Amino acid sequence: MNKKIKLNNGLEMPQLGLGVYQIPEGQATYDAVSLALRLGYRHIDTAHAYQNEKSVGQAINDSGIERNDIWVTSKLWPTEYADPTAIDRMLKRLGLEHIDLVLLHQQVGNVDAGWKMLEKAYLDGKVKAIGISNFDGPRLTKIFDSAKIKPQIIQVEMHPYQQQKDLKAYLAPYRTVMEAWYPLGHGDKVLLEEPLFAELGEKYGKSAAQIILRWHLQEGIVIFPRSTSEVHLAENLDVYDFELEPSELTEIEAMDKNKAYFELPYEEQVQRFLAWTIED
């Protein structure tokens, strides 16, 4: 069972999906997405920067599953924000008639033009929901202050060591849903081997990873852990037959260290991300 979460525009999206970051374009991505869909996943998260949108779309189109039953997310790279053809080219790469969610991938470049492009695509029906990824500080507040259509989603690093409590409080009035990348803390053994997760895993008959994924779900966070393994894909989906108690959620909440596994100063983001032009 894959539960859904409601966005601030009334749409519902599957709360647990498959992320395809760093899965190579071609057979590897095609096989991973196809397998995930067969196992019951109905949410795939990709990006132009991942360079595997074509294989994602192919697997979706070949799956035999109704298009409206699969939620597809992709992301625009900063060098595309001022390109009015970017959404149409994304649709072409994916081979789809619409995209369920498109995000601005990074907070650099011509963000104003990029957001206006997303708003237009949303109003034109090419995109069902729009949002941002990796925005913080004044870039975050500027989007919410100026946007005619407030973001339905924000995607950020989030896990028990980095719980984004301040961001969650800021987003509450907008009912913007949070998505977590690195939901398992980039596979950090220290995090995964926390005694609390071992204790809860023994209680519920689950792995540490399943306990963490369940925590995200009960916190209202959308997650899409990456895997190409059938065993791990099935395990990640097997988190709906138990529920953490309020006291256990409080214990996990106390683990927050404001610890990020990926940190890059804004000035370096500008230099690095705008120097990278991605081909179709």
Tab-separated table of C-alpha atoms in Angstrom:
chain	number	residue	atom	x	y	z
A	1	MET	CA	0.000	0.000	0.000
A	2	ASN	CA	1.403	3.414	-0.953
A	3	LYS	CA	-0.406	6.195	0.852
A	4	LYS	CA	-0.863	9.642	-0.652
A	5	ILE	CA	-0.345	13.118	0.688
A	6	LYS	CA	-2.413	16.158	-0.278
A	7	LEU	CA	-0.755	19.227	-1.775
A	8	ASN	CA	-1.907	22.820	-1.321
A	9	ASN	CA	-3.610	22.726	-4.736
A	10	GLY	CA	-5.760	19.730	-3.772
A	11	LEU	CA	-3.800	17.114	-5.722
A	12	GLU	CA	-2.661	13.947	-4.004
A	13	MET	CA	0.754	12.381	-4.636
A	14	PRO	CA	2.199	9.048	-3.461
A	15	GLN	CA	4.250	9.739	-0.373
A	16	LEU	CA	6.882	7.097	-1.095
A	17	GLY	CA	8.640	6.759	-4.421
A	18	LEU	CA	11.813	5.756	-6.218
A	19	GLY	CA	14.642	8.227	-6.744
A	20	VAL	CA	16.876	7.617	-9.755
A	21	TYR	CA	19.771	9.962	-8.924
A	22	GLN	CA	23.088	8.476	-10.154
A	23	ILE	CA	21.406	5.522	-11.885
A	24	PRO	CA	22.871	5.533	-15.414
A	25	GLU	CA	20.722	6.358	-18.444
A	26	GLY	CA	19.737	3.321	-20.467
A	27	GLN	CA	19.081	-0.212	-19.292
A	28	ALA	CA	19.964	0.413	-15.632
A	29	THR	CA	17.365	3.154	-15.188
A	30	TYR	CA	14.809	1.391	-17.369
A	31	ASP	CA	15.143	-1.818	-15.325
A	32	ALA	CA	15.035	-0.037	-11.947
A	33	VAL	CA	11.898	1.931	-12.815
A	34	SER	CA	10.215	-1.088	-14.406
A	35	LEU	CA	10.947	-3.228	-11.357
A	36	ALA	CA	9.746	-0.550	-8.963
A	37	LEU	CA	6.476	-0.163	-10.855
A	38	ARG	CA	5.931	-3.931	-10.793
A	39	LEU	CA	6.484	-3.953	-7.028
A	40	GLY	CA	3.869	-1.255	-6.515
A	41	TYR	CA	5.739	2.048	-6.634
A	42	ARG	CA	3.741	4.819	-8.259
A	43	HIS	CA	6.087	7.774	-7.834
A	44	ILE	CA	9.356	8.303	-9.734
A	45	ASP	CA	11.711	11.219	-9.035
A	46	THR	CA	14.179	12.226	-11.765
A	47	ALA	CA	15.790	15.422	-13.095
A	48	HIS	CA	17.337	16.792	-16.264
A	49	ALA	CA	20.661	16.828	-14.396
A	50	TYR	CA	20.384	13.082	-13.776
A	51	GLN	CA	20.471	12.538	-17.550
A	52	ASN	CA	18.091	9.561	-17.362
A	53	GLU	CA	14.662	11.094	-18.067
A	54	LYS	CA	14.367	9.250	-21.371
A	55	SER	CA	14.702	5.832	-19.737
A	56	VAL	CA	12.299	6.820	-16.953
A	57	GLY	CA	9.665	7.800	-19.495
A	58	GLN	CA	10.248	4.668	-21.567
A	59	ALA	CA	9.753	2.413	-18.548
A	60	ILE	CA	6.568	4.255	-17.610
A	61	ASN	CA	5.153	4.045	-21.119
A	62	ASP	CA	6.044	0.342	-21.372
A	63	SER	CA	4.626	-0.543	-17.952
A	64	GLY	CA	1.007	-0.916	-19.029
A	65	ILE	CA	-0.038	1.153	-16.004
A	66	GLU	CA	-2.422	4.053	-16.564
A	67	ARG	CA	-0.413	7.254	-16.883
A	68	ASN	CA	-2.551	9.065	-14.314
A	69	ASP	CA	-1.732	6.372	-11.770
A	70	ILE	CA	2.001	7.220	-11.835
A	71	TRP	CA	3.407	10.415	-10.347
A	72	VAL	CA	6.450	11.717	-12.230
A	73	THR	CA	8.726	14.425	-10.853
A	74	SER	CA	11.543	16.124	-12.730
A	75	LYS	CA	13.688	19.207	-12.215
A	76	LEU	CA	14.998	22.074	-14.320
A	77	TRP	CA	18.677	22.970	-14.122
A	78	PRO	CA	19.581	26.670	-13.472
A	79	THR	CA	20.965	27.192	-16.977
A	80	GLU	CA	17.442	26.441	-18.301
A	81	TYR	CA	15.504	28.904	-16.157
A	82	ALA	CA	15.388	31.585	-18.852
A	83	ASP	CA	14.678	29.133	-21.703
A	84	PRO	CA	10.958	29.193	-22.595
A	85	THR	CA	11.323	25.849	-24.425
A	86	ALA	CA	12.677	23.982	-21.392
A	87	ILE	CA	9.385	22.394	-20.303
A	88	ASP	CA	8.497	21.240	-23.806
A	89	ARG	CA	11.942	19.704	-24.191
A	90	MET	CA	11.517	17.949	-20.850
A	91	LEU	CA	8.188	16.519	-22.010
A	92	LYS	CA	9.897	15.314	-25.183
A	93	ARG	CA	12.736	13.646	-23.276
A	94	LEU	CA	10.257	11.876	-21.000
A	95	GLY	CA	7.901	11.033	-23.845
A	96	LEU	CA	4.934	12.125	-21.708
A	97	GLU	CA	1.986	14.452	-22.317
A	98	HIS	CA	2.259	16.040	-18.875
A	99	ILE	CA	4.574	16.037	-15.873
A	100	ASP	CA	3.093	15.736	-12.412
A	101	LEU	CA	5.680	17.885	-10.662
A	102	VAL	CA	8.541	20.081	-11.883
A	103	LEU	CA	11.004	21.748	-9.512
A	104	LEU	CA	13.637	24.441	-9.885
A	105	HIS	CA	16.617	22.236	-9.030
A	106	GLN	CA	18.906	24.852	-7.462
A	107	GLN	CA	18.598	28.350	-6.022
A	108	VAL	CA	21.008	30.046	-8.478
A	109	GLY	CA	20.566	31.589	-11.927
A	110	ASN	CA	17.528	33.476	-13.213
A	111	VAL	CA	15.160	32.128	-10.584
A	112	ASP	CA	12.486	34.758	-11.322
A	113	ALA	CA	12.275	33.704	-14.971
A	114	GLY	CA	12.348	30.025	-14.002
A	115	TRP	CA	9.464	30.377	-11.569
A	116	LYS	CA	7.376	32.360	-14.042
A	117	MET	CA	7.985	29.597	-16.598
A	118	LEU	CA	6.770	26.994	-14.106
A	119	GLU	CA	3.685	29.051	-13.304
A	120	LYS	CA	2.866	29.299	-17.020
A	121	ALA	CA	3.381	25.557	-17.547
A	122	TYR	CA	1.124	24.916	-14.548
A	123	LEU	CA	-1.641	27.173	-15.896
A	124	ASP	CA	-1.255	25.599	-19.360
A	125	GLY	CA	-1.768	22.113	-17.894
A	126	LYS	CA	1.645	20.792	-18.922
A	127	VAL	CA	2.643	20.477	-15.266
A	128	LYS	CA	0.281	19.478	-12.445
A	129	ALA	CA	2.332	20.866	-9.542
A	130	ILE	CA	5.401	23.081	-9.170
A	131	GLY	CA	8.050	23.564	-6.541
A	132	ILE	CA	11.641	24.211	-5.585
A	133	SER	CA	14.661	22.215	-4.478
A	134	ASN	CA	17.605	23.223	-2.298
A	135	PHE	CA	16.415	26.782	-1.629
A	136	ASP	CA	17.229	28.483	1.661
A	137	GLY	CA	17.688	31.885	3.269
A	138	PRO	CA	16.652	34.960	1.253
A	139	ARG	CA	16.252	32.913	-1.954
A	140	LEU	CA	13.579	30.848	-0.214
A	141	THR	CA	11.629	33.761	1.218
A	142	LYS	CA	11.800	35.691	-2.049
A	143	ILE	CA	10.053	32.863	-3.908
A	144	PHE	CA	7.229	32.704	-1.375
A	145	ASP	CA	6.884	36.477	-1.215
A	146	SER	CA	6.762	37.006	-4.991
A	147	ALA	CA	5.187	33.839	-6.419
A	148	LYS	CA	1.645	34.124	-7.742
A	149	ILE	CA	1.355	30.362	-7.306
A	150	LYS	CA	3.019	29.289	-4.073
A	151	PRO	CA	5.240	26.189	-4.294
A	152	GLN	CA	3.408	22.948	-3.702
A	153	ILE	CA	6.665	21.153	-2.846
A	154	ILE	CA	10.136	21.875	-1.544
A	155	GLN	CA	12.823	19.204	-1.752
A	156	VAL	CA	15.708	19.363	0.740
A	157	GLU	CA	18.175	17.169	2.583
A	158	MET	CA	16.292	15.672	5.521
A	159	HIS	CA	16.892	12.758	7.909
A	160	PRO	CA	16.949	12.200	11.693
A	161	TYR	CA	20.208	14.154	12.016
A	162	GLN	CA	18.856	17.038	9.875
A	163	GLN	CA	15.160	17.473	10.581
A	164	GLN	CA	14.620	20.941	9.059
A	165	LYS	CA	12.363	22.054	11.914
A	166	ASP	CA	12.674	25.781	11.158
A	167	LEU	CA	11.860	25.210	7.499
A	168	LYS	CA	8.867	23.059	8.404
A	169	ALA	CA	7.510	25.850	10.625
A	170	TYR	CA	8.059	28.457	7.895
A	171	LEU	CA	6.196	26.353	5.309
A	172	ALA	CA	3.200	25.542	7.504
A	173	PRO	CA	1.069	28.595	6.541
A	174	TYR	CA	1.571	27.797	2.846
A	175	ARG	CA	0.816	24.068	3.281
A	176	THR	CA	3.866	23.374	1.136
A	177	VAL	CA	4.858	19.711	1.411
A	178	MET	CA	8.448	18.763	2.176
A	179	GLU	CA	10.336	16.069	0.290
A	180	ALA	CA	13.503	14.502	1.680
A	181	TRP	CA	16.594	13.640	-0.271
A	182	TYR	CA	19.166	11.602	1.658
A	183	PRO	CA	16.217	10.320	3.758
A	184	LEU	CA	18.549	7.685	5.236
A	185	GLY	CA	21.377	10.141	5.888
A	186	HIS	CA	23.385	9.209	2.800
A	187	GLY	CA	23.678	5.687	4.201
A	188	ASP	CA	25.689	6.909	7.215
A	189	LYS	CA	26.511	3.843	9.330
A	190	VAL	CA	26.544	5.946	12.497
A	191	LEU	CA	22.953	7.000	11.855
A	192	LEU	CA	21.758	3.564	10.754
A	193	GLU	CA	23.404	1.921	13.759
A	194	GLU	CA	21.868	4.237	16.347
A	195	PRO	CA	20.768	2.064	19.300
A	196	LEU	CA	17.258	3.538	19.168
A	197	PHE	CA	16.713	2.190	15.655
A	198	ALA	CA	17.976	-1.234	16.658
A	199	GLU	CA	15.587	-1.222	19.608
A	200	LEU	CA	12.617	-0.128	17.511
A	201	GLY	CA	13.576	-2.526	14.740
A	202	GLU	CA	13.492	-5.431	17.178
A	203	LYS	CA	10.128	-4.305	18.530
A	204	TYR	CA	8.466	-4.013	15.116
A	205	GLY	CA	10.434	-6.640	13.184
A	206	LYS	CA	11.912	-4.038	10.836
A	207	SER	CA	15.336	-2.806	9.751
A	208	ALA	CA	16.805	0.511	10.877
A	209	ALA	CA	16.168	1.884	7.386
A	210	GLN	CA	12.498	0.902	7.584
A	211	ILE	CA	12.160	2.612	10.970
A	212	ILE	CA	13.633	5.824	9.550
A	213	LEU	CA	11.405	5.699	6.456
A	214	ARG	CA	8.372	5.139	8.656
A	215	TRP	CA	9.371	8.166	10.776
A	216	HIS	CA	9.461	10.317	7.629
A	217	LEU	CA	6.014	9.130	6.568
A	218	GLN	CA	4.466	9.854	9.967
A	219	GLU	CA	6.056	13.314	9.875
A	220	GLY	CA	4.241	14.006	6.588
A	221	ILE	CA	7.419	13.959	4.489
A	222	VAL	CA	7.592	12.629	0.920
A	223	ILE	CA	10.502	10.219	0.402
A	224	PHE	CA	12.076	8.473	-2.565
A	225	PRO	CA	15.060	6.353	-1.494
A	226	ARG	CA	17.204	5.186	-4.387
A	227	SER	CA	17.818	1.509	-5.060
A	228	THR	CA	18.223	-0.878	-7.978
A	229	SER	CA	17.990	-3.985	-5.767
A	230	GLU	CA	14.704	-5.876	-5.731
A	231	VAL	CA	15.273	-6.803	-2.086
A	232	HIS	CA	15.829	-3.190	-1.026
A	233	LEU	CA	13.030	-1.833	-3.212
A	234	ALA	CA	10.599	-4.277	-1.639
A	235	GLU	CA	11.916	-3.541	1.863
A	236	ASN	CA	11.564	0.215	1.382
A	237	LEU	CA	7.938	-0.250	0.390
A	238	ASP	CA	7.209	-2.549	3.350
A	239	VAL	CA	6.649	0.216	5.905
A	240	TYR	CA	2.862	0.444	6.082
A	241	ASP	CA	2.086	-2.429	8.474
A	242	PHE	CA	3.262	-0.711	11.650
A	243	GLU	CA	3.143	2.710	13.284
A	244	LEU	CA	5.621	4.387	15.601
A	245	GLU	CA	4.171	5.575	18.899
A	246	PRO	CA	4.174	9.307	19.792
A	247	SER	CA	6.857	8.742	22.439
A	248	GLU	CA	9.045	7.020	19.845
A	249	LEU	CA	8.630	9.903	17.414
A	250	THR	CA	9.717	12.216	20.247
A	251	GLU	CA	12.833	10.114	20.821
A	252	ILE	CA	13.769	10.363	17.149
A	253	GLU	CA	13.061	14.095	17.198
A	254	ALA	CA	15.675	14.442	19.955
A	255	MET	CA	18.343	13.033	17.592
A	256	ASP	CA	18.360	16.209	15.471
A	257	LYS	CA	21.900	17.636	15.122
A	258	ASN	CA	21.307	20.032	12.228
A	259	LYS	CA	23.877	17.873	10.434
A	260	ALA	CA	24.046	18.099	6.623
A	261	TYR	CA	25.932	15.568	4.528
A	262	PHE	CA	26.065	17.973	1.576
A	263	GLU	CA	27.043	21.582	2.230
A	264	LEU	CA	28.145	24.110	-0.388
A	265	PRO	CA	28.278	27.870	0.277
A	266	TYR	CA	25.954	29.919	-1.910
A	267	GLU	CA	28.849	31.610	-3.762
A	268	GLU	CA	30.252	28.190	-4.716
A	269	GLN	CA	26.802	27.043	-5.798
A	270	VAL	CA	26.658	29.978	-8.228
A	271	GLN	CA	30.067	29.172	-9.684
A	272	ARG	CA	29.601	25.418	-9.917
A	273	PHE	CA	25.988	25.116	-11.039
A	274	LEU	CA	25.971	27.884	-13.653
A	275	ALA	CA	29.138	26.494	-15.232
A	276	TRP	CA	27.387	23.192	-15.958
A	277	THR	CA	25.281	23.220	-19.102
A	278	ILE	CA	23.309	19.996	-19.503
A	279	GLU	CA	22.583	18.575	-22.923
A	280	ASP	CA	19.218	17.137	-23.956
